PDB file of C-alpha atoms in Angstrom:
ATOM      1  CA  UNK A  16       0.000   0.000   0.000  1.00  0.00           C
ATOM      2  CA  UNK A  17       1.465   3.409  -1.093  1.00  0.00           C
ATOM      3  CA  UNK A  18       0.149   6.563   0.880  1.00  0.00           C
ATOM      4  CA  UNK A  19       0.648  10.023  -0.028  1.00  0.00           C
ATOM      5  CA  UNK A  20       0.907  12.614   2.537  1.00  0.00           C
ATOM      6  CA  UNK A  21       1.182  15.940   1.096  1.00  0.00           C
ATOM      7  CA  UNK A  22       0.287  18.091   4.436  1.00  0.00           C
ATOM      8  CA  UNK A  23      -0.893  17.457   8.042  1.00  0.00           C
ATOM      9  CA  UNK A  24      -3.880  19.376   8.243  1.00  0.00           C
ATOM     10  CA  UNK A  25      -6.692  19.246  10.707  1.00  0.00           C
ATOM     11  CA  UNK A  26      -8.901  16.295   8.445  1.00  0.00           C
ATOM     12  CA  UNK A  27      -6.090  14.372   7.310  1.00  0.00           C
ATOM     13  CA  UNK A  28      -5.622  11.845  10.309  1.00  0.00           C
ATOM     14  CA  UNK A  29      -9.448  11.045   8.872  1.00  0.00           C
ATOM     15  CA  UNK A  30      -8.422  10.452   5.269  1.00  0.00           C
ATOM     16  CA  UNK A  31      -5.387   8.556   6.607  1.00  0.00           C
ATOM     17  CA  UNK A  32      -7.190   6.011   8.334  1.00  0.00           C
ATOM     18  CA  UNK A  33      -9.541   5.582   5.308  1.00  0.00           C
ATOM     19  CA  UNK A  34      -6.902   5.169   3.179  1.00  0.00           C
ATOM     20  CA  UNK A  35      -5.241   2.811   5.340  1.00  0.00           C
ATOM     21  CA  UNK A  36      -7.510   0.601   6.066  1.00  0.00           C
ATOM     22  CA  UNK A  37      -8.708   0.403   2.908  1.00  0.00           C
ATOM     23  CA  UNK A  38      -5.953  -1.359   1.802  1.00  0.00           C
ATOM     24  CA  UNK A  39      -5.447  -3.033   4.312  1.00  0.00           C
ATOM     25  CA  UNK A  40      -9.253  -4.428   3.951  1.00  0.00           C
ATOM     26  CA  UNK A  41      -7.518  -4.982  -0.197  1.00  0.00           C
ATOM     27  CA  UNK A  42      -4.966  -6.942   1.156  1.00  0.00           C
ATOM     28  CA  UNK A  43      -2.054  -4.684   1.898  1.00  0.00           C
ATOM     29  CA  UNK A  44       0.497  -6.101   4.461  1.00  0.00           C
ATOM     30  CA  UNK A  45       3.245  -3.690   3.804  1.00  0.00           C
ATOM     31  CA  UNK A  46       2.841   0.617   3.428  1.00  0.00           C
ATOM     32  CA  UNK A  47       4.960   2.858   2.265  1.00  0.00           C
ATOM     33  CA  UNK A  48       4.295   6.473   3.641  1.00  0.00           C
ATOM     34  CA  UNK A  49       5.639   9.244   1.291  1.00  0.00           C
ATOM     35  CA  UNK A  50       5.884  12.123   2.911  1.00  0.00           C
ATOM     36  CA  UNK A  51       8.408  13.663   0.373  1.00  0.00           C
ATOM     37  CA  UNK A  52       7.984  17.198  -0.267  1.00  0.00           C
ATOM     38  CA  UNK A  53       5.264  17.787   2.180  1.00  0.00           C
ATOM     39  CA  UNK A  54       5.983  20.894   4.630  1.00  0.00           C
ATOM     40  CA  UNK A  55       4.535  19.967   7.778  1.00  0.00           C
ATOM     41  CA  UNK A  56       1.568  21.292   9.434  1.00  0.00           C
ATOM     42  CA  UNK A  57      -0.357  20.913  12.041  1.00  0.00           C
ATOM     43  CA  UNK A  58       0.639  19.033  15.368  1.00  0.00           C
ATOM     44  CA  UNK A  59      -2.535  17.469  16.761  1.00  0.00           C
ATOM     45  CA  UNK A  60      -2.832  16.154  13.171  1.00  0.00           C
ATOM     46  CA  UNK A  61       0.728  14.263  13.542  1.00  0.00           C
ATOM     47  CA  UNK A  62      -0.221  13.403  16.716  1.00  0.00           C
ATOM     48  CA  UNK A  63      -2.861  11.376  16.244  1.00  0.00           C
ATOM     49  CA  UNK A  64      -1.562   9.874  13.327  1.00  0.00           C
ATOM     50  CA  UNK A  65       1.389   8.650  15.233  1.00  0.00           C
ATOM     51  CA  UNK A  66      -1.115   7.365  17.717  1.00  0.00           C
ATOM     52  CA  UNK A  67      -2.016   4.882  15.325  1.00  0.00           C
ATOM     53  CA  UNK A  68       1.522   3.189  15.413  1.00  0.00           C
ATOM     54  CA  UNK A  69       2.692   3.570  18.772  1.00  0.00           C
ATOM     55  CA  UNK A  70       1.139   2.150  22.001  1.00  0.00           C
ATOM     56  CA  UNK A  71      -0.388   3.804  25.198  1.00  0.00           C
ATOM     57  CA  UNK A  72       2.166   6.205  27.013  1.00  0.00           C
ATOM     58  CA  UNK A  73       4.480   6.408  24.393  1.00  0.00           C
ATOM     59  CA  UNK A  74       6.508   9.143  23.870  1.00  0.00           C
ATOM     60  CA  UNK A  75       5.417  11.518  20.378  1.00  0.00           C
ATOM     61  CA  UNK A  76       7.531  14.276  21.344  1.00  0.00           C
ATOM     62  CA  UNK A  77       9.023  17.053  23.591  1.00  0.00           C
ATOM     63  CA  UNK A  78       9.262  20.589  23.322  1.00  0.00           C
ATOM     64  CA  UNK A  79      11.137  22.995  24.904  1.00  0.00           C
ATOM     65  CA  UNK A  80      10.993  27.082  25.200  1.00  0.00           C
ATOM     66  CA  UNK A  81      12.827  29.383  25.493  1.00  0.00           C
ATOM     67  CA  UNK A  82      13.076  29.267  29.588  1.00  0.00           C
ATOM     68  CA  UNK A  83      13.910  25.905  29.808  1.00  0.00           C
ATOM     69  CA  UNK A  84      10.377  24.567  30.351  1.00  0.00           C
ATOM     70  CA  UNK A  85       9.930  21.173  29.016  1.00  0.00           C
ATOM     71  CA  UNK A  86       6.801  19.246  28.022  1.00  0.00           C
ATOM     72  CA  UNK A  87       6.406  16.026  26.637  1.00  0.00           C
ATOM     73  CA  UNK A  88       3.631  14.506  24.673  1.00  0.00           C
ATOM     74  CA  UNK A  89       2.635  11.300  25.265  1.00  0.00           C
ATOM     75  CA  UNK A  90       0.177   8.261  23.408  1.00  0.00           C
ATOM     76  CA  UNK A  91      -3.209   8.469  25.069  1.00  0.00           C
ATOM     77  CA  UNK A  92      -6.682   8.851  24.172  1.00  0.00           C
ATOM     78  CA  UNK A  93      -7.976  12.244  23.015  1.00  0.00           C
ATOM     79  CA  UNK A  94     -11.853  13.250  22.753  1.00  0.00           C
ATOM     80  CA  UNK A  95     -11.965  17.149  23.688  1.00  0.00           C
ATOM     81  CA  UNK A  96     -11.295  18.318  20.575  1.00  0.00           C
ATOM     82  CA  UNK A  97     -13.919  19.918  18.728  1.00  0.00           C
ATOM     83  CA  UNK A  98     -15.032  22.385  15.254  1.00  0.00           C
ATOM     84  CA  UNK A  99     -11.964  22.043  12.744  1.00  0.00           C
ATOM     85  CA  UNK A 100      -9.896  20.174  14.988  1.00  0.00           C
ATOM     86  CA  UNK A 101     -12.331  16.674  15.434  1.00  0.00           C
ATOM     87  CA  UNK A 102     -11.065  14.588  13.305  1.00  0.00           C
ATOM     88  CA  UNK A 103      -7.749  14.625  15.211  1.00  0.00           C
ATOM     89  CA  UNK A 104      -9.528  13.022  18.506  1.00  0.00           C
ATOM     90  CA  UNK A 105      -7.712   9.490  19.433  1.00  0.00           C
ATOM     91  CA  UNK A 106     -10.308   6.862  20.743  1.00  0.00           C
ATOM     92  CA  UNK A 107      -9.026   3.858  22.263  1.00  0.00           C
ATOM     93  CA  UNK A 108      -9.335   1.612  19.608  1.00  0.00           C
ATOM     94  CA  UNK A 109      -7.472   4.103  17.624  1.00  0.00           C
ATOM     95  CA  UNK A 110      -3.827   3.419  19.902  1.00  0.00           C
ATOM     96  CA  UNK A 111      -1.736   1.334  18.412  1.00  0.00           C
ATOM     97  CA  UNK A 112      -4.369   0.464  15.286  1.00  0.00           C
ATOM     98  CA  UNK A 113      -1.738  -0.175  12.703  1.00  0.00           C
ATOM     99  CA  UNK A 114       0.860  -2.188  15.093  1.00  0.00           C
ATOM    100  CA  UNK A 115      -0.071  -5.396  14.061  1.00  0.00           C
ATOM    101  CA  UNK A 116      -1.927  -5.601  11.080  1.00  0.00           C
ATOM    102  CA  UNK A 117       0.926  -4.219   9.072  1.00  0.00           C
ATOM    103  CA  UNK A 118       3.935  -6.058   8.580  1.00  0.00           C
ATOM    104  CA  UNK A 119       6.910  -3.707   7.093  1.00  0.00           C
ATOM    105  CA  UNK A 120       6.728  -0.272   6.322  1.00  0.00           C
ATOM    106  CA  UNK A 121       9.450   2.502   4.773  1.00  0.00           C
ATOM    107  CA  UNK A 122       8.941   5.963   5.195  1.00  0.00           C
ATOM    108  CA  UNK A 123       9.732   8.352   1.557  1.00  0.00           C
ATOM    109  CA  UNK A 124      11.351  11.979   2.309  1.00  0.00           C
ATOM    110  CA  UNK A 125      13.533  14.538   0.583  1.00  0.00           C
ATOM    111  CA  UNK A 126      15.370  18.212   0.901  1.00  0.00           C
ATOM    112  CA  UNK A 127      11.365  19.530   1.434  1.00  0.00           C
ATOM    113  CA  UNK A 128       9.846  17.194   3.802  1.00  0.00           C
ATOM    114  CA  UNK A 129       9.683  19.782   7.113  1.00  0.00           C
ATOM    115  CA  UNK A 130       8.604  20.275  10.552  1.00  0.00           C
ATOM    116  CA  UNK A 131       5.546  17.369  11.024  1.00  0.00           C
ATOM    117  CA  UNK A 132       6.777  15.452   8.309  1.00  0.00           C
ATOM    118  CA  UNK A 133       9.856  15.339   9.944  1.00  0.00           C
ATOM    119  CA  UNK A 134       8.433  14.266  13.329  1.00  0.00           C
ATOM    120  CA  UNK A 135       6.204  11.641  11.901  1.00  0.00           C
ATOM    121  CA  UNK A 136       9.486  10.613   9.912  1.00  0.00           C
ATOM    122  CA  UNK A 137      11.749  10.144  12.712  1.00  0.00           C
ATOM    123  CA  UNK A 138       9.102   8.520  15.369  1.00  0.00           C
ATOM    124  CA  UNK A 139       8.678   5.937  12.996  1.00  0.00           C
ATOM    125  CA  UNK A 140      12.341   5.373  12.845  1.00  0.00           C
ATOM    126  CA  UNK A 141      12.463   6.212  16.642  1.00  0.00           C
ATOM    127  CA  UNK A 142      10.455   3.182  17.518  1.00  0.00           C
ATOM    128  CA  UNK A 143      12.293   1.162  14.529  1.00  0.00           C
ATOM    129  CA  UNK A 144       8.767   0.438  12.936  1.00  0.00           C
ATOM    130  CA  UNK A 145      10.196   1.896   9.602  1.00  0.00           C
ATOM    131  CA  UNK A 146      12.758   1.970   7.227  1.00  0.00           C
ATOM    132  CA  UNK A 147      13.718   5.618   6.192  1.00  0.00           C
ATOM    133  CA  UNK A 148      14.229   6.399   2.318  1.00  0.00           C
ATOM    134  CA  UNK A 149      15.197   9.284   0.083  1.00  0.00           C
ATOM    135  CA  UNK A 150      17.600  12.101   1.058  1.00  0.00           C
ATOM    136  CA  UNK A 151      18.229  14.449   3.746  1.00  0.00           C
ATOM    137  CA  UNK A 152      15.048  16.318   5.128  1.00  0.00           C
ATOM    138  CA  UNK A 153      14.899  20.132   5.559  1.00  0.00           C
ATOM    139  CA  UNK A 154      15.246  20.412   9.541  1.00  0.00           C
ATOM    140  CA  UNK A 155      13.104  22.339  10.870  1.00  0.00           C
ATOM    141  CA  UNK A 156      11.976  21.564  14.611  1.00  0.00           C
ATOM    142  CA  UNK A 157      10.733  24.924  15.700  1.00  0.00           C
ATOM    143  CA  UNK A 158       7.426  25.640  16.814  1.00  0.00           C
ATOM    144  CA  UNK A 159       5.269  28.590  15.985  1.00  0.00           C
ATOM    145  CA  UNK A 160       2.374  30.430  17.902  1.00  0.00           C
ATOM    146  CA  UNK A 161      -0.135  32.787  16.417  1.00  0.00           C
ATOM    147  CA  UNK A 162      -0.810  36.037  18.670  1.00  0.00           C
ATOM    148  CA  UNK A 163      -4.016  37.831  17.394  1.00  0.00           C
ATOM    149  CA  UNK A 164      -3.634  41.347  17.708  1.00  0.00           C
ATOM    150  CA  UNK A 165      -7.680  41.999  17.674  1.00  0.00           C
ATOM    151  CA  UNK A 166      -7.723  42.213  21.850  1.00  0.00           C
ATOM    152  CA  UNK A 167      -4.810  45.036  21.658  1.00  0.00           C
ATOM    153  CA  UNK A 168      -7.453  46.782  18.897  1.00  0.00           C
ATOM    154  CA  UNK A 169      -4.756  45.857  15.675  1.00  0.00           C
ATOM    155  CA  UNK A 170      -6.180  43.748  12.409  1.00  0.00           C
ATOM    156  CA  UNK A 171      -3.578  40.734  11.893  1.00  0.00           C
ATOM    157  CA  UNK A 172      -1.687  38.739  14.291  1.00  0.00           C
ATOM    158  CA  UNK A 173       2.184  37.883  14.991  1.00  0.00           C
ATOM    159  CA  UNK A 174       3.053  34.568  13.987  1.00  0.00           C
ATOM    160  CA  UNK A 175       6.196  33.820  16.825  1.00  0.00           C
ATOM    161  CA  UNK A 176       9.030  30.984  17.282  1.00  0.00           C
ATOM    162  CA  UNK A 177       7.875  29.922  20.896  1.00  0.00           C
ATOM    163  CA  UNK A 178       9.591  26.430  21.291  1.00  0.00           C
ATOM    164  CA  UNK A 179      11.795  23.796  19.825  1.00  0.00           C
ATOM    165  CA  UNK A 180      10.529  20.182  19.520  1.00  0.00           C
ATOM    166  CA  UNK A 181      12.286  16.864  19.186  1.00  0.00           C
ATOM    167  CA  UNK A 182      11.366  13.800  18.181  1.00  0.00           C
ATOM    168  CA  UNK A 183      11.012  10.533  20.728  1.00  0.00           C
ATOM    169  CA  UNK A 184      14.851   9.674  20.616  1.00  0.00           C
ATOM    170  CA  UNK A 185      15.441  13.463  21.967  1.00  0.00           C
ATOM    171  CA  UNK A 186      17.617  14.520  19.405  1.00  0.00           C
ATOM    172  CA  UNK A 187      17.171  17.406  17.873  1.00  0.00           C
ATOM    173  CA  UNK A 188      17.276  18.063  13.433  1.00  0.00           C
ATOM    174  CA  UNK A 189      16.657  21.766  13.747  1.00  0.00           C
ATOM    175  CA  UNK A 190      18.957  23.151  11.234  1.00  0.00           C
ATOM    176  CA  UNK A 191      20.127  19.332  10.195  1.00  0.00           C
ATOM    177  CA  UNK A 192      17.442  17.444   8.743  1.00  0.00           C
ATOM    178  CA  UNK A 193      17.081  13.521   8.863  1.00  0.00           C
ATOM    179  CA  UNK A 194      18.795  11.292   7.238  1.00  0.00           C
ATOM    180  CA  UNK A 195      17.687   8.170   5.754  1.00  0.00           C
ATOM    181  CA  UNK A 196      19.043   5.003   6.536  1.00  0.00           C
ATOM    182  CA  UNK A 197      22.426   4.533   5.127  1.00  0.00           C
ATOM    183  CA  UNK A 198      21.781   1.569   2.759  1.00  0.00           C
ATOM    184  CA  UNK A 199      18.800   3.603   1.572  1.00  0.00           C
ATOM    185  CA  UNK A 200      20.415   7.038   0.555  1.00  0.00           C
ATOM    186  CA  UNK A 201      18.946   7.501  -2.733  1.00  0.00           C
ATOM    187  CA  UNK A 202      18.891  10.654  -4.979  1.00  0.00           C
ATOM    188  CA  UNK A 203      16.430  10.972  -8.278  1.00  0.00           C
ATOM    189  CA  UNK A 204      18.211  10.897 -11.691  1.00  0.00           C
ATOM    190  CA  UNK A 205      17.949  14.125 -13.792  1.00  0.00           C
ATOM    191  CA  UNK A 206      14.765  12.820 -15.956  1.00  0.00           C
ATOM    192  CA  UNK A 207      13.086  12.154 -12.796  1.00  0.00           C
ATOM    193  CA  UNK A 208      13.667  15.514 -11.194  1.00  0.00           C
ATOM    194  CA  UNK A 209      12.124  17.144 -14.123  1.00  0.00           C
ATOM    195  CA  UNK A 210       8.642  15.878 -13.047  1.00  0.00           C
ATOM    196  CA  UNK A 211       6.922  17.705  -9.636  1.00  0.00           C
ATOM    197  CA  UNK A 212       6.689  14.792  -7.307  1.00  0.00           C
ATOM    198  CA  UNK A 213       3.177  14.359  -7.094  1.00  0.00           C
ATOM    199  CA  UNK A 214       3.042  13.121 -10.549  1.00  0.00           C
ATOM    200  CA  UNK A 215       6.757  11.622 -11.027  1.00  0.00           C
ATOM    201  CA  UNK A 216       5.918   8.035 -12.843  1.00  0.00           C
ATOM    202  CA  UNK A 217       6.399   4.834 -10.938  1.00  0.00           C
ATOM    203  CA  UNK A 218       9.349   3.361 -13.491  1.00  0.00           C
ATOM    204  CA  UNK A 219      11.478   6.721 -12.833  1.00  0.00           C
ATOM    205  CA  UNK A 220      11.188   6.681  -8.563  1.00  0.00           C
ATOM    206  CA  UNK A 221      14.260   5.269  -7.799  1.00  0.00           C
ATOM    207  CA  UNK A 222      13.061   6.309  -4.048  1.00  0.00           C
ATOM    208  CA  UNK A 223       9.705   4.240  -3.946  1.00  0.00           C
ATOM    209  CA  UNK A 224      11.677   1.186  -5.788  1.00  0.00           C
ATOM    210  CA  UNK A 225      14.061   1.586  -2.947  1.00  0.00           C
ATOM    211  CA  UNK A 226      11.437   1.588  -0.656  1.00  0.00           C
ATOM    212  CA  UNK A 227       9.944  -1.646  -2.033  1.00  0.00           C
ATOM    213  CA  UNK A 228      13.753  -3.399  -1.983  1.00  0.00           C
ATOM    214  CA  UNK A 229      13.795  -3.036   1.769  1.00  0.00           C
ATOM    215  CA  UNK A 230      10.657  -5.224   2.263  1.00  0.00           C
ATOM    216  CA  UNK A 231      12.524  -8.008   1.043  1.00  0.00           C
ATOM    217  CA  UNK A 232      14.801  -8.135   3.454  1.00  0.00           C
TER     218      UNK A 232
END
């Protein structure tokens, strides 16, 4: 099963799940999750998506600002969200979904896969529940607020650099990106890189065929 994620927005832990279990329902013992030029988004979208791989208690992530405060975020069941945020709720049933009905999966990223892609990227190969293929990510693991400057009597807002994050494993890739795994280091020829990624054929993606190799293994 191939999966495409081109953002983390608030409905896409939804689609996700469709998707996956769709082919899963098809037959599908073995997913590759392309995140490759997608730019992130937004967290309790990751979140929950990465609840669907990990178990209960499990660490997603920490952040830290700029006092020194740290915070981690943990797997655990979510129902208080509500309006455009919903469909990133975690039930129960949701923890852990995809543990054991999928057998392998690899994990597609390049020089534009940033911020959640790069979380959900390096959880996976946190926990070692995927291999990691393509090239270096972008590395960015700063977090932004948005201050609305309507209370102070001001139209806009401030968007502001409030924390860092870092995946499970506690290392930071601000500023360094993630690299795939070594065996699995592979760049797009020159006819390849002339088609936008979305729509690069299947016979020139050196990355997805690499991808596919390390199933075999």
């Amino acid at each position: 099963g191939i999966v495409k994620i081109s953002r983390f927005n608030y409905n896409t832990p939804k689609q996700f799940s469709e998707a996956v279990d769709s082919l899963i329902e098809s037959g599908c013992e073995n997913f590759v999750f392309d995140v490759r030029s997608n730019p992130g988004g937004n967290l309790d979208s990751v979140v929950a998506m990465l609840s669907y791989f990990l178990l209960e208690d499990d660490v997603i992530l920490s952040t830290v600002d700029g006092n020194g405060n740290k915070e981690i975020t943990r797997v655990k069941e979510i129902t208080d969200l509500s309006g455009d945020l919903v469909d990133c709720n975690v039930s129960k049933e949701d923890i852990g979904k995809y543990r054991e009905s999928i057998s392998k999966m690899a994990v597609l990223c390049n020089g534009s896969s940033a911020s959640a892609a790069e979380l959900f990227t390096a959880a996976l190969r946190d926990y070692d529940l995927a291999t990691i293929v393509g090239t270096k990510t972008f590395g960015k693991g700063s977090m932004q607020t948005t201050f609305r400057l309507t209370p102070f009597g001001y139209a806009g807002a401030l968007k502001m650099t409030t924390k860092m994050y870092f995946p499970p494993c506690g290392e930071g890739y601000d500023g360094i990106g993630i690299y795939p795994d070594d065996e699995y280091y592979i760049e797009l020829s020159e006819e390849a890189l002339k088609h936008s990624i979305y729509e690069l054929p299947e016979v020139l993606d050196d990355q997805l065929k690499g991808a596919l190799r390390s199933f075999e293994k």
